C-alpha positions as a printed Julia matrix, in Angstrom:
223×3 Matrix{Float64}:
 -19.04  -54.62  43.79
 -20.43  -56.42  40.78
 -22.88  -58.59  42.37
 -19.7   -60.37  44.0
 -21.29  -63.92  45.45
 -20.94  -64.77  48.86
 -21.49  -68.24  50.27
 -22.72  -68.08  53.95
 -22.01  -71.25  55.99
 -23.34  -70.91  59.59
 -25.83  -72.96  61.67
 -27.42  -70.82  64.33
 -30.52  -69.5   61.97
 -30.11  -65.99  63.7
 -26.31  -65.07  63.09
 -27.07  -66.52  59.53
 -30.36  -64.5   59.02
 -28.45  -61.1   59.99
 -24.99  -62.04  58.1
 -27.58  -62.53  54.8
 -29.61  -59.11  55.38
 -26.06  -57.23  55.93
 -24.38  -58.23  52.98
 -27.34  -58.18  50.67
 -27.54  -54.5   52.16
 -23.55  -54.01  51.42
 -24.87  -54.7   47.27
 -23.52  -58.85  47.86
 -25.59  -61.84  46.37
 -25.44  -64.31  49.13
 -26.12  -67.86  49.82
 -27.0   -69.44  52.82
 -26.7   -73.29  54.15
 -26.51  -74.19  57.76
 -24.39  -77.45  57.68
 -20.86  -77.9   55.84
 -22.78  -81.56  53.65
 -24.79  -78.39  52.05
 -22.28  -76.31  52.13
 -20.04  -78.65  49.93
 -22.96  -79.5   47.93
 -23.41  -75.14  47.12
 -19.62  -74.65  46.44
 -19.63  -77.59  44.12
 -22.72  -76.73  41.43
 -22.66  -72.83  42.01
 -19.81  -70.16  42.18
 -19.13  -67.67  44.97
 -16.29  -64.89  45.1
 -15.82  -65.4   49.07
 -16.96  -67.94  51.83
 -18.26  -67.04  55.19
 -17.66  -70.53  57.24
 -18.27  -71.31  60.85
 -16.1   -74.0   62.09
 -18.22  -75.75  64.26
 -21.3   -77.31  61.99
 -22.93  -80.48  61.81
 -22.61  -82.96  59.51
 -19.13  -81.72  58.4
 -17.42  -79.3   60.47
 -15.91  -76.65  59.27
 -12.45  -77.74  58.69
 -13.55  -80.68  56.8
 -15.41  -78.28  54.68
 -12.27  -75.87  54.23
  -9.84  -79.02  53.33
 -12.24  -80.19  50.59
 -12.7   -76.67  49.25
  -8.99  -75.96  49.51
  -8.33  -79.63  47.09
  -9.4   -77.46  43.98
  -9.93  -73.74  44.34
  -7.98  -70.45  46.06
 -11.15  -68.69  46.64
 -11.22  -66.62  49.85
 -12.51  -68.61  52.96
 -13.18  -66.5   56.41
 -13.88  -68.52  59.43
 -16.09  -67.7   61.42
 -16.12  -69.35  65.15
 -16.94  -68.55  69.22
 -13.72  -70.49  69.43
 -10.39  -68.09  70.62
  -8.12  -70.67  71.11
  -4.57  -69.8   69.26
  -4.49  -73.78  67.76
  -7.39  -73.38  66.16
  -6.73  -70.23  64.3
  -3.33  -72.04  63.48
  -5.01  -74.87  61.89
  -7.57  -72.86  60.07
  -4.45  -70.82  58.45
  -2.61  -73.73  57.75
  -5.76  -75.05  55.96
  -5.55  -72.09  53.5
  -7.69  -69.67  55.72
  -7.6   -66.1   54.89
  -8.85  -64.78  57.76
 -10.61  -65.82  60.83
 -12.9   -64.15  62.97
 -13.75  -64.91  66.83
 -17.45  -64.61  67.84
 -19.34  -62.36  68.92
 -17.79  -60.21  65.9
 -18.43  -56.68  65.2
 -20.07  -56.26  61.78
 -18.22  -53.34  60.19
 -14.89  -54.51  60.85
 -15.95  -58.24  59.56
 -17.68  -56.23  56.54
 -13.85  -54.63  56.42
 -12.42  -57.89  56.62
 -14.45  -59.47  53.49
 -13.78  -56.34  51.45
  -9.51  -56.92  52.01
  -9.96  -60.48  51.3
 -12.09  -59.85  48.05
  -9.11  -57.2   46.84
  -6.74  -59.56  47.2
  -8.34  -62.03  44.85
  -6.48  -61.98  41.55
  -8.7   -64.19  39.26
  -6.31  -66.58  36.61
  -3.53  -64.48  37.93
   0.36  -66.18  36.93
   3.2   -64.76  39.24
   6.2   -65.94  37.43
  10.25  -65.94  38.07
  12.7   -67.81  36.05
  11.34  -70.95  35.08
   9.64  -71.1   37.71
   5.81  -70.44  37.76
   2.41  -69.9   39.59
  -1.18  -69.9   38.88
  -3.18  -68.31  41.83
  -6.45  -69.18  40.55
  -5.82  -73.0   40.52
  -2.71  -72.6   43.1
  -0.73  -74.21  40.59
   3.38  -74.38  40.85
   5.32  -75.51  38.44
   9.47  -74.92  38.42
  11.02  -76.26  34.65
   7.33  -77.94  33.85
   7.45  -79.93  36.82
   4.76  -79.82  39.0
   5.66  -78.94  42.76
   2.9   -80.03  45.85
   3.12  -77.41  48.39
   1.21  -77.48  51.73
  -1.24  -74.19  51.82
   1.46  -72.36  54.19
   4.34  -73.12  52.07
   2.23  -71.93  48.87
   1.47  -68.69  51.19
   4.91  -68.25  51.52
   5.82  -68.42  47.79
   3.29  -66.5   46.55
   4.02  -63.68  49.12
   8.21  -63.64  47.98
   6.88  -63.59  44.24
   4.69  -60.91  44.94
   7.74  -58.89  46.38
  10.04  -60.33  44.19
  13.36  -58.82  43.9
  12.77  -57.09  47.68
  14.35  -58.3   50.81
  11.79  -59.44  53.3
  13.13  -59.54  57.22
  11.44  -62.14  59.17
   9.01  -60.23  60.9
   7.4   -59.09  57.83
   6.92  -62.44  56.36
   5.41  -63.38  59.52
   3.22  -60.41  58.99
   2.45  -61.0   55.59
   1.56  -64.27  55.32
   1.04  -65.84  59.1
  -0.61  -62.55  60.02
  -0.6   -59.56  62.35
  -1.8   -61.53  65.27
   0.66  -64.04  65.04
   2.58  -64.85  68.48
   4.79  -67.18  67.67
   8.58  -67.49  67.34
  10.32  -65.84  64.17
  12.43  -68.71  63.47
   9.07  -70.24  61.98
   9.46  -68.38  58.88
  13.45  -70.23  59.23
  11.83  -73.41  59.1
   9.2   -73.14  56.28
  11.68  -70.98  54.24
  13.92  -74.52  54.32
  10.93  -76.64  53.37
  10.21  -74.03  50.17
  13.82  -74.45  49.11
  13.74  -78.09  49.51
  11.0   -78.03  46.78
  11.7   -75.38  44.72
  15.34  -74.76  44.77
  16.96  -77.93  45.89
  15.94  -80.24  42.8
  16.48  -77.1   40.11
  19.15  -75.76  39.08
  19.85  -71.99  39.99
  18.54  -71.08  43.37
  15.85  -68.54  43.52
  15.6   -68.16  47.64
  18.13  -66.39  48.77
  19.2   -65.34  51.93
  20.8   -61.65  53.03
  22.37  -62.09  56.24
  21.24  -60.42  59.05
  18.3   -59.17  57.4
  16.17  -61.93  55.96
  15.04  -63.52  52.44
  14.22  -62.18  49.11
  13.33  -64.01  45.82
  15.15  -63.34  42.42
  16.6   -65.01  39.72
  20.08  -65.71  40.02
């Protein structure tokens, strides 16, 4: 593990106490704060591999806290919250989320669920296709040397067709891959944000990279 830091946001003393003694026990340096002001103030002078983050906090609750984090780094946020309302999972994704887990939580499959968010982190990593080009550390796209704003699910999105670049994607598996497994929602989602990535990536350029296979769904290459 490396001494890999994690950053425990949570007010209720108790849940924090026993997610600090788990982790520590797991081989993790931890961190704890109980209110998102301090938990802004930790992320800001020290550096931490993964966040644990409740969403309700005082102070600054904990989508305030993910929005600010999400302004200048990719690192791997898991919300933690005795909320199960679909909207607010939703909004905690679109934030830049990784995961999201409902209270009361069972601790070896969140202890799972930190472990497949720290293997997906790919420090400085550049995904690249064409001119066009991605930094996954800073979450930095650039198409021709032009810098491109993407909202966190549209970045998602990108990242996910680069990863599989050159492989056609069907609908439901970018829903799985980058909405998530327990994703209800209606496929033609992916339709819409698939537009909004083309409208910033492809549409100014020249040479498409998005391209669509009829009947089956979308894969990324260079033309």
């Amino acid at each position: 593990m490396g001494g890999q830091r994690i950053l425990i946001v949570e007010d209720e003393e108790r849940i924090a106490r026993v997610l600090e003694l788990e982790l520590e026990h797991e081989g993790y340096e931890t961190k704890k704060v109980l209110d998102g002001l301090d938990a802004l103030s930790a992320f800001r002078e020290e550096t931490f591999d993964l966040v644990l983050l409740d969403v309700m906090l005082p102070g600054l609750d904990g989508m305030g806290v993910l929005r600010r984090i999400r302004q200048g780094s990719s690192v791997p946020v898991i919300l933690l919250t005795a909320k199960d309302d679909v909207a607010d999972k939703v909004d905690g994704l679109d934030l830049g989320a990784s995961d999201y887990v409902t209270k009361p939580f069972d601790m070896d499959e969140l202890l799972a669920r930190i472990r497949a968010a720290l293997r997906t982190t790919v420090q400085s990593a550049s995904l690249s296709a064409a001119d066009l080009a991605v930094n996954e550390e800073s979450r930095e796209v650039k198409r021709a040397g032009q810098l491109i704003d993407l909202t966190p699910r549209e970045y998602d999105l990108l990242v996910y067709l680069l990863k599989n670049k050159r492989h056609v994607l069907s609908r439901e598996q970018l829903l799985d891959g980058v909405w998530g497994y327990d994703y209800y929602g209606d496929t033609n989602v992916v339709d819409v944000y698939i537009r909004y990535v083309r409208n910033k990536i492809d549409k100014p350029f020249d040479g498409p990279l998005i391209h669509t296979v009829r009947g089956v769904g979308y894969v990324l290459k260079e033309s």
